[in-house]
Amino acid sequence: LKKKKIVKSSQGKNGGYILARSPQKISAGEIIEAMEGPFVSKCFHTNCKNVKKCASSFVWIKLGTQIKKTLYGIKLADLKQNKNDKIS
């Protein structure tokens, strides 16, 4: 997270980690990708010559795009707010 500039550290007695930016500017997608890497690979076979004809590839690319769009749309501030909301 530090390498991706999501958190920053300070040394010393009161040292530790804090957010490098405001929670409104940090997305869930950014955090997940920083920790785990890309959401969905474009193709399971890295040297596949049939990727343009492969129906499965189209599905995974489309799914990956939607997952990324959704997770990058969720901000850290949203997660905190939802935690405080009551579930009905």
PDB file of N, CA and C in Angstrom:
ATOM      1  N   LEU A   1       0.832  -1.198   0.000  1.00  0.00           N
ATOM      2  CA  LEU A   1       0.000   0.000   0.000  1.00  0.00           C
ATOM      3  C   LEU A   1       0.875   1.260   0.000  1.00  0.00           C
ATOM      4  N   LYS A   2       2.006   1.171   0.673  1.00  0.00           N
ATOM      5  CA  LYS A   2       2.913   2.320   0.697  1.00  0.00           C
ATOM      6  C   LYS A   2       3.509   2.567  -0.690  1.00  0.00           C
ATOM      7  N   LYS A   3       3.890   1.506  -1.392  1.00  0.00           N
ATOM      8  CA  LYS A   3       4.466   1.657  -2.733  1.00  0.00           C
ATOM      9  C   LYS A   3       3.477   2.286  -3.707  1.00  0.00           C
ATOM     10  N   LYS A   4       2.194   2.030  -3.512  1.00  0.00           N
ATOM     11  CA  LYS A   4       1.152   2.582  -4.381  1.00  0.00           C
ATOM     12  C   LYS A   4       0.648   3.930  -3.882  1.00  0.00           C
ATOM     13  N   LYS A   5       1.301   4.458  -2.845  1.00  0.00           N
ATOM     14  CA  LYS A   5       0.979   5.774  -2.277  1.00  0.00           C
ATOM     15  C   LYS A   5      -0.457   5.863  -1.741  1.00  0.00           C
ATOM     16  N   ILE A   6      -0.899   4.750  -1.147  1.00  0.00           N
ATOM     17  CA  ILE A   6      -2.208   4.733  -0.496  1.00  0.00           C
ATOM     18  C   ILE A   6      -2.038   5.082   0.978  1.00  0.00           C
ATOM     19  N   VAL A   7      -0.940   4.605   1.570  1.00  0.00           N
ATOM     20  CA  VAL A   7      -0.598   4.963   2.949  1.00  0.00           C
ATOM     21  C   VAL A   7       0.810   5.534   2.966  1.00  0.00           C
ATOM     22  N   LYS A   8       1.108   6.252   4.034  1.00  0.00           N
ATOM     23  CA  LYS A   8       2.474   6.723   4.252  1.00  0.00           C
ATOM     24  C   LYS A   8       2.852   6.391   5.692  1.00  0.00           C
ATOM     25  N   SER A   9       4.137   6.285   5.925  1.00  0.00           N
ATOM     26  CA  SER A   9       4.599   5.883   7.251  1.00  0.00           C
ATOM     27  C   SER A   9       5.400   6.997   7.906  1.00  0.00           C
ATOM     28  N   SER A  10       5.447   6.920   9.222  1.00  0.00           N
ATOM     29  CA  SER A  10       6.310   7.815   9.985  1.00  0.00           C
ATOM     30  C   SER A  10       6.979   6.985  11.071  1.00  0.00           C
ATOM     31  N   GLN A  11       8.203   7.325  11.372  1.00  0.00           N
ATOM     32  CA  GLN A  11       8.964   6.575  12.362  1.00  0.00           C
ATOM     33  C   GLN A  11       8.887   7.265  13.711  1.00  0.00           C
ATOM     34  N   GLY A  12       9.314   6.542  14.710  1.00  0.00           N
ATOM     35  CA  GLY A  12       9.401   7.137  16.032  1.00  0.00           C
ATOM     36  C   GLY A  12       8.355   6.613  16.986  1.00  0.00           C
ATOM     37  N   LYS A  13       8.325   7.211  18.147  1.00  0.00           N
ATOM     38  CA  LYS A  13       7.442   6.788  19.237  1.00  0.00           C
ATOM     39  C   LYS A  13       5.977   6.760  18.811  1.00  0.00           C
ATOM     40  N   ASN A  14       5.532   7.758  18.117  1.00  0.00           N
ATOM     41  CA  ASN A  14       4.139   7.819  17.662  1.00  0.00           C
ATOM     42  C   ASN A  14       4.015   7.468  16.186  1.00  0.00           C
ATOM     43  N   GLY A  15       4.996   6.743  15.677  1.00  0.00           N
ATOM     44  CA  GLY A  15       5.010   6.384  14.262  1.00  0.00           C
ATOM     45  C   GLY A  15       3.956   5.348  13.910  1.00  0.00           C
ATOM     46  N   GLY A  16       3.861   5.091  12.641  1.00  0.00           N
ATOM     47  CA  GLY A  16       2.900   4.115  12.140  1.00  0.00           C
ATOM     48  C   GLY A  16       2.510   4.476  10.723  1.00  0.00           C
ATOM     49  N   TYR A  17       1.355   4.005  10.324  1.00  0.00           N
ATOM     50  CA  TYR A  17       0.857   4.260   8.974  1.00  0.00           C
ATOM     51  C   TYR A  17      -0.405   5.108   9.034  1.00  0.00           C
ATOM     52  N   ILE A  18      -0.517   6.026   8.089  1.00  0.00           N
ATOM     53  CA  ILE A  18      -1.737   6.821   7.925  1.00  0.00           C
ATOM     54  C   ILE A  18      -2.046   6.887   6.433  1.00  0.00           C
ATOM     55  N   LEU A  19      -3.270   7.245   6.110  1.00  0.00           N
ATOM     56  CA  LEU A  19      -3.649   7.384   4.704  1.00  0.00           C
ATOM     57  C   LEU A  19      -2.841   8.508   4.060  1.00  0.00           C
ATOM     58  N   ALA A  20      -2.400   8.271   2.837  1.00  0.00           N
ATOM     59  CA  ALA A  20      -1.625   9.277   2.111  1.00  0.00           C
ATOM     60  C   ALA A  20      -2.532  10.308   1.443  1.00  0.00           C
ATOM     61  N   ARG A  21      -3.794   9.935   1.252  1.00  0.00           N
ATOM     62  CA  ARG A  21      -4.788  10.822   0.634  1.00  0.00           C
ATOM     63  C   ARG A  21      -6.085  10.711   1.427  1.00  0.00           C
ATOM     64  N   SER A  22      -7.014  11.567   1.126  1.00  0.00           N
ATOM     65  CA  SER A  22      -8.290  11.517   1.838  1.00  0.00           C
ATOM     66  C   SER A  22      -9.050  10.242   1.458  1.00  0.00           C
ATOM     67  N   PRO A  23      -9.873   9.716   2.362  1.00  0.00           N
ATOM     68  CA  PRO A  23     -10.647   8.501   2.083  1.00  0.00           C
ATOM     69  C   PRO A  23     -11.589   8.656   0.884  1.00  0.00           C
ATOM     70  N   GLN A  24     -11.958   9.882   0.540  1.00  0.00           N
ATOM     71  CA  GLN A  24     -12.817  10.128  -0.616  1.00  0.00           C
ATOM     72  C   GLN A  24     -12.068   9.920  -1.931  1.00  0.00           C
ATOM     73  N   LYS A  25     -10.738   9.866  -1.872  1.00  0.00           N
ATOM     74  CA  LYS A  25      -9.929   9.738  -3.090  1.00  0.00           C
ATOM     75  C   LYS A  25      -9.257   8.373  -3.226  1.00  0.00           C
ATOM     76  N   ILE A  26      -9.534   7.464  -2.298  1.00  0.00           N
ATOM     77  CA  ILE A  26      -8.946   6.124  -2.346  1.00  0.00           C
ATOM     78  C   ILE A  26     -10.069   5.128  -2.591  1.00  0.00           C
ATOM     79  N   SER A  27      -9.939   4.339  -3.660  1.00  0.00           N
ATOM     80  CA  SER A  27     -11.003   3.388  -3.999  1.00  0.00           C
ATOM     81  C   SER A  27     -10.700   1.985  -3.485  1.00  0.00           C
ATOM     82  N   ALA A  28     -11.761   1.211  -3.310  1.00  0.00           N
ATOM     83  CA  ALA A  28     -11.618  -0.198  -2.931  1.00  0.00           C
ATOM     84  C   ALA A  28     -10.816  -0.936  -3.998  1.00  0.00           C
ATOM     85  N   GLY A  29     -11.063  -0.615  -5.255  1.00  0.00           N
ATOM     86  CA  GLY A  29     -10.338  -1.248  -6.350  1.00  0.00           C
ATOM     87  C   GLY A  29      -8.846  -0.982  -6.285  1.00  0.00           C
ATOM     88  N   GLU A  30      -8.495   0.241  -5.967  1.00  0.00           N
ATOM     89  CA  GLU A  30      -7.083   0.616  -5.861  1.00  0.00           C
ATOM     90  C   GLU A  30      -6.395  -0.179  -4.746  1.00  0.00           C
ATOM     91  N   ILE A  31      -7.080  -0.337  -3.620  1.00  0.00           N
ATOM     92  CA  ILE A  31      -6.525  -1.087  -2.490  1.00  0.00           C
ATOM     93  C   ILE A  31      -6.363  -2.561  -2.853  1.00  0.00           C
ATOM     94  N   ILE A  32      -7.397  -3.149  -3.436  1.00  0.00           N
ATOM     95  CA  ILE A  32      -7.350  -4.572  -3.789  1.00  0.00           C
ATOM     96  C   ILE A  32      -6.264  -4.839  -4.816  1.00  0.00           C
ATOM     97  N   GLU A  33      -6.193  -4.019  -5.861  1.00  0.00           N
ATOM     98  CA  GLU A  33      -5.163  -4.233  -6.879  1.00  0.00           C
ATOM     99  C   GLU A  33      -3.757  -4.016  -6.318  1.00  0.00           C
ATOM    100  N   ALA A  34      -3.600  -3.088  -5.389  1.00  0.00           N
ATOM    101  CA  ALA A  34      -2.289  -2.863  -4.773  1.00  0.00           C
ATOM    102  C   ALA A  34      -1.845  -4.088  -3.978  1.00  0.00           C
ATOM    103  N   MET A  35      -2.801  -4.767  -3.365  1.00  0.00           N
ATOM    104  CA  MET A  35      -2.475  -5.918  -2.527  1.00  0.00           C
ATOM    105  C   MET A  35      -2.443  -7.237  -3.295  1.00  0.00           C
ATOM    106  N   GLU A  36      -3.328  -7.393  -4.279  1.00  0.00           N
ATOM    107  CA  GLU A  36      -3.503  -8.688  -4.941  1.00  0.00           C
ATOM    108  C   GLU A  36      -3.112  -8.721  -6.409  1.00  0.00           C
ATOM    109  N   GLY A  37      -2.958  -7.564  -7.037  1.00  0.00           N
ATOM    110  CA  GLY A  37      -2.690  -7.532  -8.467  1.00  0.00           C
ATOM    111  C   GLY A  37      -3.987  -7.378  -9.244  1.00  0.00           C
ATOM    112  N   PRO A  38      -3.935  -7.521 -10.573  1.00  0.00           N
ATOM    113  CA  PRO A  38      -5.129  -7.319 -11.413  1.00  0.00           C
ATOM    114  C   PRO A  38      -6.288  -8.235 -11.019  1.00  0.00           C
ATOM    115  N   PHE A  39      -7.512  -7.737 -11.209  1.00  0.00           N
ATOM    116  CA  PHE A  39      -8.714  -8.497 -10.848  1.00  0.00           C
ATOM    117  C   PHE A  39      -8.869  -9.752 -11.687  1.00  0.00           C
ATOM    118  N   VAL A  40      -8.908  -9.577 -12.981  1.00  0.00           N
ATOM    119  CA  VAL A  40      -9.127 -10.700 -13.891  1.00  0.00           C
ATOM    120  C   VAL A  40      -8.119 -10.584 -15.020  1.00  0.00           C
ATOM    121  N   SER A  41      -7.462 -11.671 -15.294  1.00  0.00           N
ATOM    122  CA  SER A  41      -6.510 -11.702 -16.401  1.00  0.00           C
ATOM    123  C   SER A  41      -7.287 -11.672 -17.714  1.00  0.00           C
ATOM    124  N   LYS A  42      -6.712 -11.096 -18.751  1.00  0.00           N
ATOM    125  CA  LYS A  42      -7.400 -11.026 -20.042  1.00  0.00           C
ATOM    126  C   LYS A  42      -7.600 -12.405 -20.640  1.00  0.00           C
ATOM    127  N   CYS A  43      -6.691 -13.293 -20.389  1.00  0.00           N
ATOM    128  CA  CYS A  43      -6.819 -14.641 -20.930  1.00  0.00           C
ATOM    129  C   CYS A  43      -6.051 -15.592 -20.027  1.00  0.00           C
ATOM    130  N   PHE A  44      -6.602 -16.770 -19.840  1.00  0.00           N
ATOM    131  CA  PHE A  44      -5.932 -17.754 -18.997  1.00  0.00           C
ATOM    132  C   PHE A  44      -4.686 -18.313 -19.671  1.00  0.00           C
ATOM    133  N   HIS A  45      -4.663 -18.291 -20.984  1.00  0.00           N
ATOM    134  CA  HIS A  45      -3.519 -18.787 -21.744  1.00  0.00           C
ATOM    135  C   HIS A  45      -2.768 -17.579 -22.282  1.00  0.00           C
ATOM    136  N   THR A  46      -1.654 -17.258 -21.676  1.00  0.00           N
ATOM    137  CA  THR A  46      -0.957 -16.012 -21.996  1.00  0.00           C
ATOM    138  C   THR A  46      -0.527 -15.892 -23.452  1.00  0.00           C
ATOM    139  N   ASN A  47      -0.235 -16.985 -24.110  1.00  0.00           N
ATOM    140  CA  ASN A  47       0.204 -16.923 -25.503  1.00  0.00           C
ATOM    141  C   ASN A  47      -0.860 -17.458 -26.455  1.00  0.00           C
ATOM    142  N   CYS A  48      -2.104 -17.314 -26.109  1.00  0.00           N
ATOM    143  CA  CYS A  48      -3.204 -17.848 -26.912  1.00  0.00           C
ATOM    144  C   CYS A  48      -3.310 -17.089 -28.239  1.00  0.00           C
ATOM    145  N   LYS A  49      -3.298 -17.822 -29.338  1.00  0.00           N
ATOM    146  CA  LYS A  49      -3.406 -17.205 -30.667  1.00  0.00           C
ATOM    147  C   LYS A  49      -4.859 -17.047 -31.100  1.00  0.00           C
ATOM    148  N   ASN A  50      -5.779 -17.636 -30.356  1.00  0.00           N
ATOM    149  CA  ASN A  50      -7.198 -17.597 -30.723  1.00  0.00           C
ATOM    150  C   ASN A  50      -7.997 -16.618 -29.870  1.00  0.00           C
ATOM    151  N   VAL A  51      -7.318 -15.725 -29.161  1.00  0.00           N
ATOM    152  CA  VAL A  51      -8.005 -14.839 -28.232  1.00  0.00           C
ATOM    153  C   VAL A  51      -9.111 -14.022 -28.909  1.00  0.00           C
ATOM    154  N   LYS A  52      -8.943 -13.627 -30.160  1.00  0.00           N
ATOM    155  CA  LYS A  52      -9.969 -12.838 -30.850  1.00  0.00           C
ATOM    156  C   LYS A  52     -11.184 -13.678 -31.217  1.00  0.00           C
ATOM    157  N   LYS A  53     -11.021 -14.994 -31.352  1.00  0.00           N
ATOM    158  CA  LYS A  53     -12.133 -15.877 -31.717  1.00  0.00           C
ATOM    159  C   LYS A  53     -12.743 -16.572 -30.499  1.00  0.00           C
ATOM    160  N   CYS A  54     -12.142 -16.418 -29.359  1.00  0.00           N
ATOM    161  CA  CYS A  54     -12.521 -17.175 -28.168  1.00  0.00           C
ATOM    162  C   CYS A  54     -13.691 -16.510 -27.431  1.00  0.00           C
ATOM    163  N   ALA A  55     -14.818 -17.213 -27.331  1.00  0.00           N
ATOM    164  CA  ALA A  55     -15.997 -16.683 -26.630  1.00  0.00           C
ATOM    165  C   ALA A  55     -15.710 -16.513 -25.144  1.00  0.00           C
ATOM    166  N   SER A  56     -14.957 -17.405 -24.581  1.00  0.00           N
ATOM    167  CA  SER A  56     -14.634 -17.338 -23.161  1.00  0.00           C
ATOM    168  C   SER A  56     -13.825 -16.083 -22.838  1.00  0.00           C
ATOM    169  N   SER A  57     -12.900 -15.733 -23.684  1.00  0.00           N
ATOM    170  CA  SER A  57     -12.076 -14.549 -23.474  1.00  0.00           C
ATOM    171  C   SER A  57     -12.943 -13.297 -23.400  1.00  0.00           C
ATOM    172  N   PHE A  58     -13.915 -13.188 -24.288  1.00  0.00           N
ATOM    173  CA  PHE A  58     -14.821 -12.036 -24.300  1.00  0.00           C
ATOM    174  C   PHE A  58     -15.549 -11.910 -22.961  1.00  0.00           C
ATOM    175  N   VAL A  59     -16.034 -13.027 -22.447  1.00  0.00           N
ATOM    176  CA  VAL A  59     -16.769 -13.025 -21.174  1.00  0.00           C
ATOM    177  C   VAL A  59     -15.864 -12.553 -20.038  1.00  0.00           C
ATOM    178  N   TRP A  60     -14.647 -13.087 -19.962  1.00  0.00           N
ATOM    179  CA  TRP A  60     -13.745 -12.722 -18.875  1.00  0.00           C
ATOM    180  C   TRP A  60     -13.299 -11.268 -18.964  1.00  0.00           C
ATOM    181  N   ILE A  61     -13.074 -10.781 -20.153  1.00  0.00           N
ATOM    182  CA  ILE A  61     -12.688  -9.377 -20.315  1.00  0.00           C
ATOM    183  C   ILE A  61     -13.838  -8.466 -19.888  1.00  0.00           C
ATOM    184  N   LYS A  62     -15.053  -8.796 -20.314  1.00  0.00           N
ATOM    185  CA  LYS A  62     -16.222  -7.991 -19.947  1.00  0.00           C
ATOM    186  C   LYS A  62     -16.456  -8.035 -18.434  1.00  0.00           C
ATOM    187  N   LEU A  63     -16.349  -9.220 -17.848  1.00  0.00           N
ATOM    188  CA  LEU A  63     -16.526  -9.365 -16.406  1.00  0.00           C
ATOM    189  C   LEU A  63     -15.464  -8.563 -15.653  1.00  0.00           C
ATOM    190  N   GLY A  64     -14.224  -8.673 -16.081  1.00  0.00           N
ATOM    191  CA  GLY A  64     -13.138  -7.933 -15.441  1.00  0.00           C
ATOM    192  C   GLY A  64     -13.346  -6.434 -15.502  1.00  0.00           C
ATOM    193  N   THR A  65     -13.835  -5.946 -16.628  1.00  0.00           N
ATOM    194  CA  THR A  65     -14.109  -4.517 -16.792  1.00  0.00           C
ATOM    195  C   THR A  65     -15.189  -4.058 -15.819  1.00  0.00           C
ATOM    196  N   GLN A  66     -16.251  -4.843 -15.668  1.00  0.00           N
ATOM    197  CA  GLN A  66     -17.342  -4.478 -14.760  1.00  0.00           C
ATOM    198  C   GLN A  66     -16.907  -4.524 -13.296  1.00  0.00           C
ATOM    199  N   ILE A  67     -16.127  -5.542 -12.941  1.00  0.00           N
ATOM    200  CA  ILE A  67     -15.623  -5.643 -11.565  1.00  0.00           C
ATOM    201  C   ILE A  67     -14.761  -4.423 -11.249  1.00  0.00           C
ATOM    202  N   LYS A  68     -13.856  -4.099 -12.157  1.00  0.00           N
ATOM    203  CA  LYS A  68     -12.957  -2.963 -11.948  1.00  0.00           C
ATOM    204  C   LYS A  68     -13.745  -1.661 -11.832  1.00  0.00           C
ATOM    205  N   LYS A  69     -14.711  -1.463 -12.719  1.00  0.00           N
ATOM    206  CA  LYS A  69     -15.533  -0.247 -12.701  1.00  0.00           C
ATOM    207  C   LYS A  69     -16.270  -0.120 -11.364  1.00  0.00           C
ATOM    208  N   THR A  70     -16.841  -1.216 -10.899  1.00  0.00           N
ATOM    209  CA  THR A  70     -17.586  -1.195  -9.637  1.00  0.00           C
ATOM    210  C   THR A  70     -16.671  -0.899  -8.457  1.00  0.00           C
ATOM    211  N   LEU A  71     -15.559  -1.621  -8.353  1.00  0.00           N
ATOM    212  CA  LEU A  71     -14.675  -1.453  -7.202  1.00  0.00           C
ATOM    213  C   LEU A  71     -13.949  -0.115  -7.202  1.00  0.00           C
ATOM    214  N   TYR A  72     -13.639   0.415  -8.372  1.00  0.00           N
ATOM    215  CA  TYR A  72     -13.011   1.736  -8.416  1.00  0.00           C
ATOM    216  C   TYR A  72     -14.035   2.837  -8.126  1.00  0.00           C
ATOM    217  N   GLY A  73     -15.310   2.522  -8.205  1.00  0.00           N
ATOM    218  CA  GLY A  73     -16.363   3.480  -7.878  1.00  0.00           C
ATOM    219  C   GLY A  73     -16.690   3.529  -6.393  1.00  0.00           C
ATOM    220  N   ILE A  74     -16.192   2.560  -5.632  1.00  0.00           N
ATOM    221  CA  ILE A  74     -16.422   2.516  -4.182  1.00  0.00           C
ATOM    222  C   ILE A  74     -15.217   3.136  -3.491  1.00  0.00           C
ATOM    223  N   LYS A  75     -15.454   4.204  -2.774  1.00  0.00           N
ATOM    224  CA  LYS A  75     -14.366   4.905  -2.086  1.00  0.00           C
ATOM    225  C   LYS A  75     -14.278   4.441  -0.631  1.00  0.00           C
ATOM    226  N   LEU A  76     -13.108   4.588  -0.045  1.00  0.00           N
ATOM    227  CA  LEU A  76     -12.894   4.210   1.344  1.00  0.00           C
ATOM    228  C   LEU A  76     -13.883   4.922   2.260  1.00  0.00           C
ATOM    229  N   ALA A  77     -14.177   6.166   1.967  1.00  0.00           N
ATOM    230  CA  ALA A  77     -15.149   6.931   2.758  1.00  0.00           C
ATOM    231  C   ALA A  77     -16.536   6.292   2.693  1.00  0.00           C
ATOM    232  N   ASP A  78     -16.893   5.704   1.537  1.00  0.00           N
ATOM    233  CA  ASP A  78     -18.188   5.035   1.393  1.00  0.00           C
ATOM    234  C   ASP A  78     -18.275   3.827   2.320  1.00  0.00           C
ATOM    235  N   LEU A  79     -17.186   3.101   2.457  1.00  0.00           N
ATOM    236  CA  LEU A  79     -17.181   1.910   3.311  1.00  0.00           C
ATOM    237  C   LEU A  79     -17.397   2.285   4.766  1.00  0.00           C
ATOM    238  N   LYS A  80     -16.776   3.356   5.203  1.00  0.00           N
ATOM    239  CA  LYS A  80     -16.958   3.818   6.578  1.00  0.00           C
ATOM    240  C   LYS A  80     -18.395   4.255   6.804  1.00  0.00           C
ATOM    241  N   GLN A  81     -18.955   4.981   5.850  1.00  0.00           N
ATOM    242  CA  GLN A  81     -20.325   5.458   5.980  1.00  0.00           C
ATOM    243  C   GLN A  81     -21.292   4.285   6.040  1.00  0.00           C
ATOM    244  N   ASN A  82     -21.113   3.291   5.177  1.00  0.00           N
ATOM    245  CA  ASN A  82     -22.005   2.134   5.164  1.00  0.00           C
ATOM    246  C   ASN A  82     -21.909   1.334   6.451  1.00  0.00           C
ATOM    247  N   LYS A  83     -20.760   1.328   7.088  1.00  0.00           N
ATOM    248  CA  LYS A  83     -20.599   0.622   8.361  1.00  0.00           C
ATOM    249  C   LYS A  83     -21.485   1.258   9.431  1.00  0.00           C
ATOM    250  N   ASN A  84     -21.629   2.567   9.361  1.00  0.00           N
ATOM    251  CA  ASN A  84     -22.416   3.286  10.358  1.00  0.00           C
ATOM    252  C   ASN A  84     -23.916   3.260  10.072  1.00  0.00           C
ATOM    253  N   ASP A  85     -24.294   2.917   8.839  1.00  0.00           N
ATOM    254  CA  ASP A  85     -25.713   2.837   8.492  1.00  0.00           C
ATOM    255  C   ASP A  85     -26.322   1.585   9.103  1.00  0.00           C
ATOM    256  N   LYS A  86     -27.564   1.695   9.535  1.00  0.00           N
ATOM    257  CA  LYS A  86     -28.258   0.526  10.070  1.00  0.00           C
ATOM    258  C   LYS A  86     -28.847  -0.284   8.931  1.00  0.00           C
ATOM    259  N   ILE A  87     -28.771  -1.583   9.066  1.00  0.00           N
ATOM    260  CA  ILE A  87     -29.357  -2.474   8.066  1.00  0.00           C
ATOM    261  C   ILE A  87     -30.804  -2.723   8.453  1.00  0.00           C
ATOM    262  N   SER A  88     -31.709  -2.489   7.504  1.00  0.00           N
ATOM    263  CA  SER A  88     -33.129  -2.684   7.826  1.00  0.00           C
ATOM    264  C   SER A  88     -33.617  -4.030   7.369  1.00  0.00           C
TER     265      SER A  88
END
